[in-house]
Amino acid sequence: MDPYFFNPQYLDALEKAGPFRALACFQCRKCTNGCPLTFAMDLMPDEVIRLVVLGEGERVLRSRTLWVCSSCGTCSTRCPNEVRIAELMDHLKETALKEGVPCPEPEVLLLHQSFLKQIKKRGRVFETFLLPSYTLRSGLWRKSWKEGTWLRELILGVKMAQKGRLSWRPHRTADRAGIERAFSERDKGPSQSKGPSL
Amino acid sequence: MEWEKRKCSYYPGCSLQGTAKDYARSIGLVLDALGIEAVEIPDWNCCGATAAHSIAPKTAVTLAGRNLLSASALPYKELLVPCPLCFNRLKAALFALHGENKGRYDLTLPEGIPQIFDLADFLAQGEFLDRITQGVRHPLKGLEVVCYYGCMAVRPPEVTGAREVEDPQSMDRIVSALGGRPIPWPYKTDCCGASHALARRDLEEELVQKILHKALRSGAKAIVVSCQMCQANLDMYPLRAYKDPAKARALPVLYFTELIGLALGLKGIEQGLKQHFVDPRPLLRELGLLP
């Protein structure tokens, strides 16, 4: 990699997909200093921005950082230059999926997907189905079986039910067409420009 | 006390029909007591939550936008949203659909979208804060708490419209009005890990532990929240922290609406307290706030 390589087209496409202002970053690292999840990240938030500016999109799209980010928005809020980092992270996640980049946090991705599937099906989320079905499908149940923590997981579920914190009846949105329409947006991509491609 | 009735639109969100039924019940009791009639917006759908904006940002805007469209069918000027994540997603949709890139979306918002309020913020406003103050029958004397706001009610301020981003005050004002003592502390808006509670529990536990630890160090006897996701994460932590039981510190985690209900002496508020994992009733009895 040539460290001085600069790809204005990449950045241009990215900023059009935005509004993000990666180029406005002056590396003050307020985003990284305020981020609660840096301990689990392989690239610091300021490094994500820098790499994007340098045209090193691929390294960013492969990073764990995108998926362990909890979207708390502290970075965007404290950024003095309105880079809109959290929104940029979302865009990069979407791009990584479109480009077929393997996700380093498959459990996180599966949670998002299972959640969206529920919305697509009912218009609303039915937690009583989502929680156990996700735990089984993600392999997290098997993991807790191996680690011997499955009983605690089971007790947790039973306690939730005992405490009356689970609903036994799914709720639905009647307007199916409206929900479908929201999901058909996904495949069209931004109408003004296509996101950056690798 | 009888107040002049005020009608507002209301968006409950999915959790309040499920894992946060206790929150929903206390909100119903409190709004009723304060003379607010909350009218659910017709045929609402999920706001999209973290999942939608993470992997399908356009869908996130149109899903939440559809709710704004439904809300515009009602004649009320205010839309009350108790869940901060729903509040945030609805505000973000409004921001996108009114912003410079609105042409990207198939959805066009009509005139007459009501003003979107975070419920805690709405009730901490002049008129309703007065009603709360005047309605107090059992002041929460001796109740020292930290108010924990989480991320979504405040960030980012250009979307949420929050004026106090790093040190929000709405719940603190309400607790003071109820006769309790809100303790100033630095972790009001630190992230609880949210949905990582399912996918990456190790990360969520790390964050929750920090918050609980700081709350204890601040001298709080309970944590007051307005977000059911924060409530669940903080409240269930002691049950889940099986790897290191020594780390499992317990503090009752109460919804601000439950405190209003207690102070106003509303019947039926106790019911929801039983649904918490860390039982707040011993503390409340000790302070003479529950029989």
Coordinates of C-alpha atoms in Angstrom, one line a residue:
Chain A
M1 CA 0.0 0.0 0.0
D2 CA 1.2 3.4 -0.9
P3 CA 0.5 5.5 2.2
Y4 CA 0.1 8.6 0.1
F5 CA -2.4 7.1 -2.3
F6 CA -5.4 9.3 -2.5
N7 CA -8.6 8.4 -4.4
P8 CA -10.8 11.4 -4.9
Q9 CA -13.4 9.5 -6.7
Y10 CA -13.9 7.1 -3.9
L11 CA -14.3 9.9 -1.4
D12 CA -16.6 11.8 -3.8
A13 CA -18.9 8.9 -4.1
L14 CA -18.9 8.3 -0.4
E15 CA -19.7 11.9 0.5
K16 CA -22.5 11.9 -2.0
A17 CA -24.0 8.8 -0.4
G18 CA -23.7 10.7 3.0
P19 CA -24.1 13.4 4.2
F20 CA -20.7 12.5 5.7
R21 CA -17.7 14.8 5.7
A22 CA -14.8 12.4 6.1
L23 CA -12.5 15.0 4.6
A24 CA -13.3 17.5 7.3
C25 CA -11.7 15.3 9.9
F26 CA -8.5 16.8 11.4
Q27 CA -7.7 13.8 13.6
C28 CA -8.5 15.3 17.0
R29 CA -9.5 11.8 18.1
K30 CA -12.5 13.0 20.2
C31 CA -14.5 10.2 18.6
T32 CA -12.1 7.6 19.7
N33 CA -11.6 9.1 23.2
G34 CA -15.4 9.1 23.8
C35 CA -16.2 5.7 22.2
P36 CA -17.3 3.2 24.8
L37 CA -16.3 0.2 22.7
T38 CA -12.8 0.9 21.6
F39 CA -11.6 -2.0 23.8
A40 CA -13.3 -4.4 21.4
M41 CA -12.3 -2.6 18.1
D42 CA -9.6 -3.5 15.7
L43 CA -9.6 0.0 14.1
M44 CA -10.2 3.1 16.2
P45 CA -13.0 5.3 14.9
D46 CA -10.6 8.0 13.8
E47 CA -8.6 5.4 11.9
V48 CA -11.7 4.4 10.1
I49 CA -12.1 7.9 8.9
R50 CA -8.5 8.3 8.0
L51 CA -8.5 5.0 6.0
V52 CA -11.6 6.0 4.2
V53 CA -10.0 9.3 3.2
L54 CA -6.9 7.5 2.0
G55 CA -9.0 5.2 -0.2
E56 CA -8.3 2.1 2.0
G57 CA -12.0 1.2 2.0
E58 CA -11.4 -2.5 1.9
R59 CA -9.5 -2.6 5.2
V60 CA -12.4 -0.7 6.8
L61 CA -15.1 -2.9 5.3
R62 CA -13.4 -6.0 6.8
S63 CA -13.0 -4.6 10.2
R64 CA -14.6 -5.7 13.4
T65 CA -15.1 -2.1 14.4
L66 CA -18.1 -1.6 12.2
W67 CA -20.0 -4.4 13.9
V68 CA -19.0 -3.9 17.6
C69 CA -20.0 -0.2 17.3
S70 CA -23.3 0.1 19.3
S71 CA -24.4 3.2 17.4
C72 CA -24.5 5.2 20.7
G73 CA -23.6 8.4 18.7
T74 CA -21.1 9.8 21.1
C75 CA -18.6 10.2 18.2
S76 CA -21.0 12.1 16.0
T77 CA -22.0 14.3 18.9
R78 CA -18.5 15.3 20.0
C79 CA -17.0 15.7 16.6
P80 CA -16.1 19.3 16.1
N81 CA -16.2 19.0 12.3
E82 CA -19.6 17.3 11.7
V83 CA -18.0 14.3 10.1
R84 CA -21.1 12.3 11.2
I85 CA -19.1 9.2 12.1
A86 CA -21.9 7.0 13.4
E87 CA -23.8 7.5 10.1
L88 CA -20.7 6.8 8.1
M89 CA -20.3 3.5 10.1
D90 CA -23.8 2.5 9.1
H91 CA -23.1 3.3 5.5
L92 CA -19.9 1.2 5.6
K93 CA -21.8 -1.7 7.1
E94 CA -24.4 -1.5 4.3
T95 CA -21.6 -1.3 1.7
A96 CA -19.7 -4.3 3.3
L97 CA -22.9 -6.4 2.9
K98 CA -23.5 -5.2 -0.7
E99 CA -19.9 -6.0 -1.6
G100 CA -20.1 -9.4 0.0
V101 CA -17.3 -8.8 2.4
P102 CA -17.3 -11.5 5.1
C103 CA -18.6 -10.2 8.4
P104 CA -16.2 -10.7 11.3
E105 CA -19.1 -10.7 13.7
P106 CA -21.7 -13.0 12.2
E107 CA -23.8 -13.1 15.4
V108 CA -24.2 -9.4 15.4
L109 CA -25.2 -9.4 11.7
L110 CA -27.6 -12.3 12.2
L111 CA -29.3 -10.4 15.0
H112 CA -29.9 -7.4 12.7
Q113 CA -31.2 -9.7 9.9
S114 CA -33.5 -11.7 12.2
F115 CA -34.9 -8.5 13.6
L116 CA -35.6 -7.1 10.1
K117 CA -37.2 -10.4 9.0
Q118 CA -39.6 -10.0 11.9
I119 CA -40.5 -6.5 10.9
K120 CA -40.9 -7.6 7.3
K121 CA -43.2 -10.4 8.3
R122 CA -45.4 -8.6 10.9
G123 CA -44.6 -4.9 10.8
R124 CA -43.7 -5.2 14.5
V125 CA -41.2 -7.3 16.5
F126 CA -42.4 -10.2 18.6
E127 CA -39.7 -10.5 21.2
T128 CA -41.0 -13.8 22.6
F129 CA -40.2 -15.5 19.3
L130 CA -37.1 -13.4 18.4
L131 CA -35.2 -14.1 21.6
P132 CA -35.2 -17.9 21.6
S133 CA -35.1 -18.3 17.8
Y134 CA -32.1 -16.0 17.5
T135 CA -30.3 -17.8 20.4
L136 CA -30.7 -21.1 18.6
R137 CA -29.9 -20.0 15.1
S138 CA -26.9 -17.9 16.0
G139 CA -25.2 -20.9 17.7
L140 CA -25.1 -19.0 21.0
W141 CA -27.2 -21.7 22.6
R142 CA -24.8 -24.4 21.5
K143 CA -21.9 -22.2 22.8
S144 CA -23.6 -21.9 26.2
W145 CA -24.2 -25.6 26.2
K146 CA -20.5 -26.2 25.7
E147 CA -19.5 -23.7 28.3
G148 CA -22.0 -25.1 30.8
T149 CA -23.9 -21.9 31.1
W150 CA -27.0 -23.1 29.4
L151 CA -28.9 -23.6 32.7
R152 CA -28.5 -19.9 33.6
E153 CA -29.8 -19.0 30.1
L154 CA -32.8 -21.2 30.6
I155 CA -33.5 -19.8 34.0
L156 CA -33.3 -16.3 32.6
G157 CA -36.0 -17.2 30.0
V158 CA -38.2 -18.9 32.6
K159 CA -37.8 -15.9 35.0
M160 CA -38.8 -13.5 32.2
A161 CA -41.9 -15.5 31.6
Q162 CA -42.7 -15.8 35.4
K163 CA -42.3 -12.0 35.8
G164 CA -44.8 -11.5 33.0
R165 CA -42.3 -9.8 30.8
L166 CA -43.0 -11.9 27.8
S167 CA -46.1 -11.4 25.6
W168 CA -47.8 -14.5 24.2
R169 CA -49.5 -12.8 21.3
P170 CA -47.7 -11.2 18.4
H171 CA -49.0 -7.8 17.2
R172 CA -49.2 -6.9 13.6
T173 CA -49.3 -3.9 11.3
A174 CA -52.3 -4.3 9.0
D175 CA -50.9 -2.2 6.2
R176 CA -48.8 -4.9 4.5
A177 CA -48.1 -2.9 1.4
G178 CA -46.6 0.0 3.4
I179 CA -44.2 -2.3 5.1
E180 CA -43.2 -4.0 1.8
R181 CA -42.6 -0.6 0.3
A182 CA -40.1 0.3 3.1
F183 CA -38.2 -2.9 2.4
S184 CA -38.1 -2.5 -1.4
E185 CA -36.1 0.7 -0.8
R186 CA -33.2 -1.4 0.3
D187 CA -32.1 -2.7 -3.1
K188 CA -32.3 0.5 -5.0
G189 CA -29.4 2.1 -3.3
P190 CA -29.1 5.9 -3.0
S191 CA -30.9 7.4 -6.0
Q192 CA -28.4 10.3 -6.3
S193 CA -25.3 8.2 -6.5
K194 CA -24.1 4.7 -5.9
G195 CA -22.0 4.0 -2.8
P196 CA -18.3 3.6 -3.1
S197 CA -17.3 0.4 -4.6
L198 CA -14.0 -1.3 -4.0
Chain B
M1 CA -56.7 16.3 41.3
E2 CA -58.6 17.1 38.1
W3 CA -56.8 18.8 35.2
E4 CA -57.8 20.2 31.9
K5 CA -57.7 17.2 29.5
R6 CA -54.9 17.3 27.0
K7 CA -54.9 14.9 24.0
C8 CA -51.6 13.8 22.4
S9 CA -50.6 11.2 19.9
Y10 CA -48.8 8.3 21.2
Y11 CA -46.3 5.8 19.8
P12 CA -45.7 2.9 22.2
G13 CA -43.2 0.8 20.2
C14 CA -42.8 -3.0 20.2
S15 CA -41.1 -3.5 23.5
L16 CA -43.9 -1.9 25.4
Q17 CA -46.2 -4.6 24.2
G18 CA -43.7 -7.2 25.3
T19 CA -40.7 -7.2 27.6
A20 CA -41.6 -3.7 29.0
K21 CA -45.2 -4.2 29.8
D22 CA -44.4 -2.9 33.3
Y23 CA -43.2 0.4 31.8
A24 CA -46.3 0.6 29.6
R25 CA -48.6 0.1 32.6
S26 CA -47.0 2.8 34.7
I27 CA -47.1 5.2 31.7
G28 CA -50.8 4.6 31.3
L29 CA -51.5 5.3 35.0
V30 CA -49.3 8.4 35.1
L31 CA -50.6 10.0 31.9
D32 CA -54.2 9.4 33.1
A33 CA -53.4 11.0 36.5
L34 CA -51.8 14.0 34.8
G35 CA -54.8 14.6 32.5
I36 CA -53.1 13.5 29.3
E37 CA -55.1 11.3 26.9
A38 CA -52.6 9.4 24.8
V39 CA -54.1 8.3 21.5
E40 CA -52.1 5.6 19.8
I41 CA -51.3 6.4 16.2
P42 CA -53.2 4.2 13.8
D43 CA -51.6 0.9 12.6
W44 CA -48.1 1.8 13.6
N45 CA -45.1 -0.3 12.8
C46 CA -41.7 -1.0 14.3
C47 CA -39.4 2.0 14.2
G48 CA -36.7 -0.3 12.6
A49 CA -34.5 0.1 15.7
T50 CA -30.7 -0.5 15.5
A51 CA -31.1 -3.3 13.0
A52 CA -32.6 -1.2 10.2
H53 CA -30.3 1.7 10.4
S54 CA -27.3 -0.5 10.7
I55 CA -27.7 -2.6 7.5
A56 CA -30.5 -0.9 5.6
P57 CA -30.4 2.8 6.3
K58 CA -33.0 3.7 3.7
T59 CA -35.4 1.2 5.0
A60 CA -34.8 2.7 8.4
V61 CA -36.0 6.1 7.2
T62 CA -39.1 4.8 5.4
L63 CA -40.1 2.4 8.2
A64 CA -40.0 5.2 10.8
G65 CA -41.4 7.7 8.3
R66 CA -44.5 5.5 7.8
N67 CA -45.3 6.1 11.4
L68 CA -45.0 9.8 11.0
L69 CA -47.4 9.6 8.1
S70 CA -49.9 7.8 10.3
A71 CA -49.3 10.3 13.1
S72 CA -50.2 13.2 10.7
A73 CA -53.7 11.6 10.3
L74 CA -54.4 12.5 13.9
P75 CA -55.2 16.1 14.8
Y76 CA -52.9 16.4 17.8
K77 CA -49.9 18.7 17.9
E78 CA -47.6 16.4 20.0
L79 CA -46.4 12.9 19.5
L80 CA -45.2 11.3 22.8
V81 CA -42.7 8.5 22.5
P82 CA -41.7 6.7 25.7
C83 CA -38.9 4.5 24.2
P84 CA -35.8 6.6 23.5
L85 CA -34.7 4.4 20.6
C86 CA -38.1 4.8 18.9
F87 CA -38.0 8.5 19.7
N88 CA -34.5 8.7 18.1
R89 CA -35.5 6.7 15.0
L90 CA -38.7 8.8 14.4
K91 CA -36.7 12.0 14.8
A92 CA -34.0 10.7 12.5
A93 CA -36.6 9.9 9.8
L94 CA -38.0 13.4 10.2
F95 CA -34.5 14.8 9.9
A96 CA -33.8 12.8 6.7
L97 CA -37.2 13.4 5.1
H98 CA -37.0 17.1 5.7
G99 CA -33.3 17.4 4.9
E100 CA -31.3 18.1 1.8
N101 CA -31.4 14.5 0.6
K102 CA -35.1 14.0 1.0
G103 CA -35.3 13.3 -2.8
R104 CA -33.7 9.9 -2.1
Y105 CA -36.7 8.5 -0.4
D106 CA -40.1 7.4 -1.9
L107 CA -41.8 8.9 1.0
T108 CA -42.9 12.5 1.2
L109 CA -44.2 13.8 4.5
P110 CA -47.3 16.0 4.4
E111 CA -47.8 19.2 6.5
G112 CA -49.0 18.7 10.0
I113 CA -46.4 16.3 11.4
P114 CA -46.8 16.6 15.2
Q115 CA -43.8 17.6 17.3
I116 CA -42.1 14.5 18.5
F117 CA -41.3 14.3 22.2
D118 CA -39.3 12.0 24.4
L119 CA -41.8 11.3 27.1
A120 CA -39.5 12.2 30.0
D121 CA -38.7 15.5 28.3
F122 CA -42.4 16.2 27.7
L123 CA -43.3 15.6 31.3
A124 CA -40.4 17.7 32.6
Q125 CA -41.7 20.7 30.9
G126 CA -43.3 23.7 32.8
E127 CA -47.0 22.8 32.6
F128 CA -46.7 19.1 33.3
L129 CA -43.9 19.4 35.8
D130 CA -46.3 21.8 37.7
R131 CA -49.0 19.2 37.6
I132 CA -46.6 16.6 38.9
T133 CA -45.4 18.9 41.7
Q134 CA -49.0 19.7 42.7
G135 CA -50.1 16.1 42.6
V136 CA -47.5 14.7 45.0
R137 CA -49.1 13.0 47.9
H138 CA -46.2 10.9 49.2
P139 CA -42.9 12.8 48.7
L140 CA -40.1 10.4 47.9
K141 CA -38.2 11.5 51.0
G142 CA -34.9 9.8 51.4
L143 CA -34.8 8.4 47.9
E144 CA -31.4 9.1 46.5
V145 CA -31.0 8.1 42.9
V146 CA -29.0 8.6 39.8
C147 CA -30.9 9.3 36.6
Y148 CA -29.6 7.3 33.7
Y149 CA -30.7 8.6 30.3
G150 CA -28.7 6.4 27.9
C151 CA -27.8 7.4 24.4
M152 CA -30.9 7.8 22.3
A153 CA -32.9 10.5 23.9
V154 CA -30.0 13.0 23.4
R155 CA -27.7 12.0 20.6
P156 CA -27.0 13.4 18.1
P157 CA -28.4 16.7 19.2
E158 CA -29.1 18.0 15.6
V159 CA -31.5 15.1 15.3
T160 CA -33.0 14.9 18.8
G161 CA -33.1 18.6 19.5
A162 CA -31.7 17.9 23.0
R163 CA -30.4 21.0 24.7
E164 CA -28.5 19.3 27.5
V165 CA -26.5 16.6 25.7
E166 CA -23.8 15.6 28.1
D167 CA -25.7 16.3 31.3
P168 CA -29.5 16.0 30.6
Q169 CA -31.8 17.1 33.4
S170 CA -35.4 16.0 32.5
M171 CA -35.6 13.1 34.9
D172 CA -33.5 14.9 37.5
R173 CA -36.1 17.7 37.5
I174 CA -38.9 15.2 37.9
V175 CA -37.2 13.3 40.7
S176 CA -36.7 16.7 42.5
A177 CA -40.3 17.6 42.0
L178 CA -41.3 14.3 43.6
G179 CA -39.3 15.1 46.7
G180 CA -36.4 12.7 45.9
R181 CA -32.8 13.5 45.6
P182 CA -31.1 13.2 42.1
I183 CA -27.4 12.7 42.6
P184 CA -25.2 14.4 39.9
W185 CA -23.0 11.8 38.3
P186 CA -20.9 11.5 35.1
Y187 CA -22.4 8.4 33.4
K188 CA -25.9 9.7 32.5
T189 CA -25.5 9.2 28.8
D190 CA -23.0 6.4 28.6
C191 CA -24.0 3.4 26.5
C192 CA -25.4 0.3 28.2
G193 CA -24.5 -1.9 25.2
A194 CA -28.1 -2.1 24.0
S195 CA -28.7 -5.0 21.6
H196 CA -25.2 -6.4 22.3
A197 CA -27.0 -8.0 25.2
L198 CA -27.9 -10.7 22.8
A199 CA -25.1 -11.0 20.2
R200 CA -22.0 -9.9 22.2
R201 CA -23.0 -10.2 25.8
D202 CA -19.4 -9.9 26.9
L203 CA -19.3 -6.3 25.6
E204 CA -22.7 -5.4 27.1
E205 CA -21.6 -6.7 30.5
E206 CA -18.4 -4.7 30.4
L207 CA -20.4 -1.5 29.8
V208 CA -23.2 -2.3 32.3
Q209 CA -20.8 -3.1 35.0
K210 CA -19.1 0.3 34.6
I211 CA -22.4 2.0 34.9
L212 CA -23.6 0.0 37.9
H213 CA -20.2 0.5 39.6
K214 CA -20.3 4.3 39.1
A215 CA -23.9 4.5 40.3
L216 CA -23.0 2.7 43.5
R217 CA -19.9 4.8 44.0
S218 CA -22.1 7.9 43.6
G219 CA -24.1 6.8 46.6
A220 CA -27.3 6.0 44.7
K221 CA -29.9 3.6 46.2
A222 CA -31.5 3.1 42.8
I223 CA -31.2 4.0 39.2
V224 CA -33.9 5.8 37.4
V225 CA -34.4 5.2 33.7
S226 CA -36.7 6.1 30.8
C227 CA -35.5 3.4 28.4
Q228 CA -36.7 -0.2 28.6
M229 CA -33.5 -1.4 26.9
C230 CA -31.3 0.2 29.5
Q231 CA -33.7 -1.0 32.2
A232 CA -33.5 -4.6 31.0
N233 CA -29.7 -4.5 30.6
L234 CA -29.1 -3.0 34.1
D235 CA -31.8 -4.9 35.8
M236 CA -30.9 -8.4 34.5
Y237 CA -27.2 -8.0 34.9
P238 CA -26.9 -9.5 38.4
L239 CA -28.8 -12.5 37.1
R240 CA -26.6 -13.0 34.1
A241 CA -23.1 -12.2 35.5
Y242 CA -22.4 -15.8 36.2
K243 CA -18.8 -15.7 35.2
D244 CA -17.8 -13.6 38.1
P245 CA -20.5 -13.4 40.8
A246 CA -18.4 -10.9 42.8
K247 CA -18.9 -8.5 40.0
A248 CA -22.7 -8.8 40.2
R249 CA -23.7 -5.7 42.0
A250 CA -27.4 -5.1 42.4
L251 CA -29.3 -1.8 42.4
P252 CA -33.0 -1.5 41.7
V253 CA -33.7 0.0 38.3
L254 CA -36.9 2.0 38.3
Y255 CA -38.8 3.8 35.5
F256 CA -39.3 7.5 36.1
T257 CA -43.0 6.9 35.6
E258 CA -43.0 4.4 38.4
L259 CA -41.6 7.0 40.7
I260 CA -44.2 9.5 39.6
G261 CA -46.9 6.9 40.3
L262 CA -45.6 6.2 43.7
A263 CA -45.3 9.8 44.7
L264 CA -48.8 10.6 43.3
G265 CA -50.2 7.6 45.2
L266 CA -51.6 5.9 42.1
K267 CA -53.3 2.6 42.6
G268 CA -51.9 -0.3 40.6
I269 CA -48.3 1.0 40.4
E270 CA -47.0 -1.7 42.7
Q271 CA -48.0 -4.4 40.2
G272 CA -45.2 -3.3 37.8
L273 CA -42.6 -3.2 40.6
K274 CA -43.0 -7.0 41.0
Q275 CA -41.9 -7.5 37.4
H276 CA -38.4 -6.2 38.0
F277 CA -35.5 -8.6 38.4
V278 CA -33.9 -6.6 41.2
D279 CA -36.9 -6.2 43.5
P280 CA -37.2 -2.5 44.4
R281 CA -39.8 -3.1 47.0
P282 CA -37.6 -3.7 50.0
L283 CA -35.8 -0.4 49.4
L284 CA -39.2 1.4 49.0
R285 CA -40.6 -0.2 52.1
E286 CA -37.5 0.8 54.1
L287 CA -38.0 4.4 53.1
G288 CA -41.7 4.2 54.0
L289 CA -42.8 4.7 50.4
L290 CA -44.6 1.4 50.2
P291 CA -46.8 -0.1 52.9

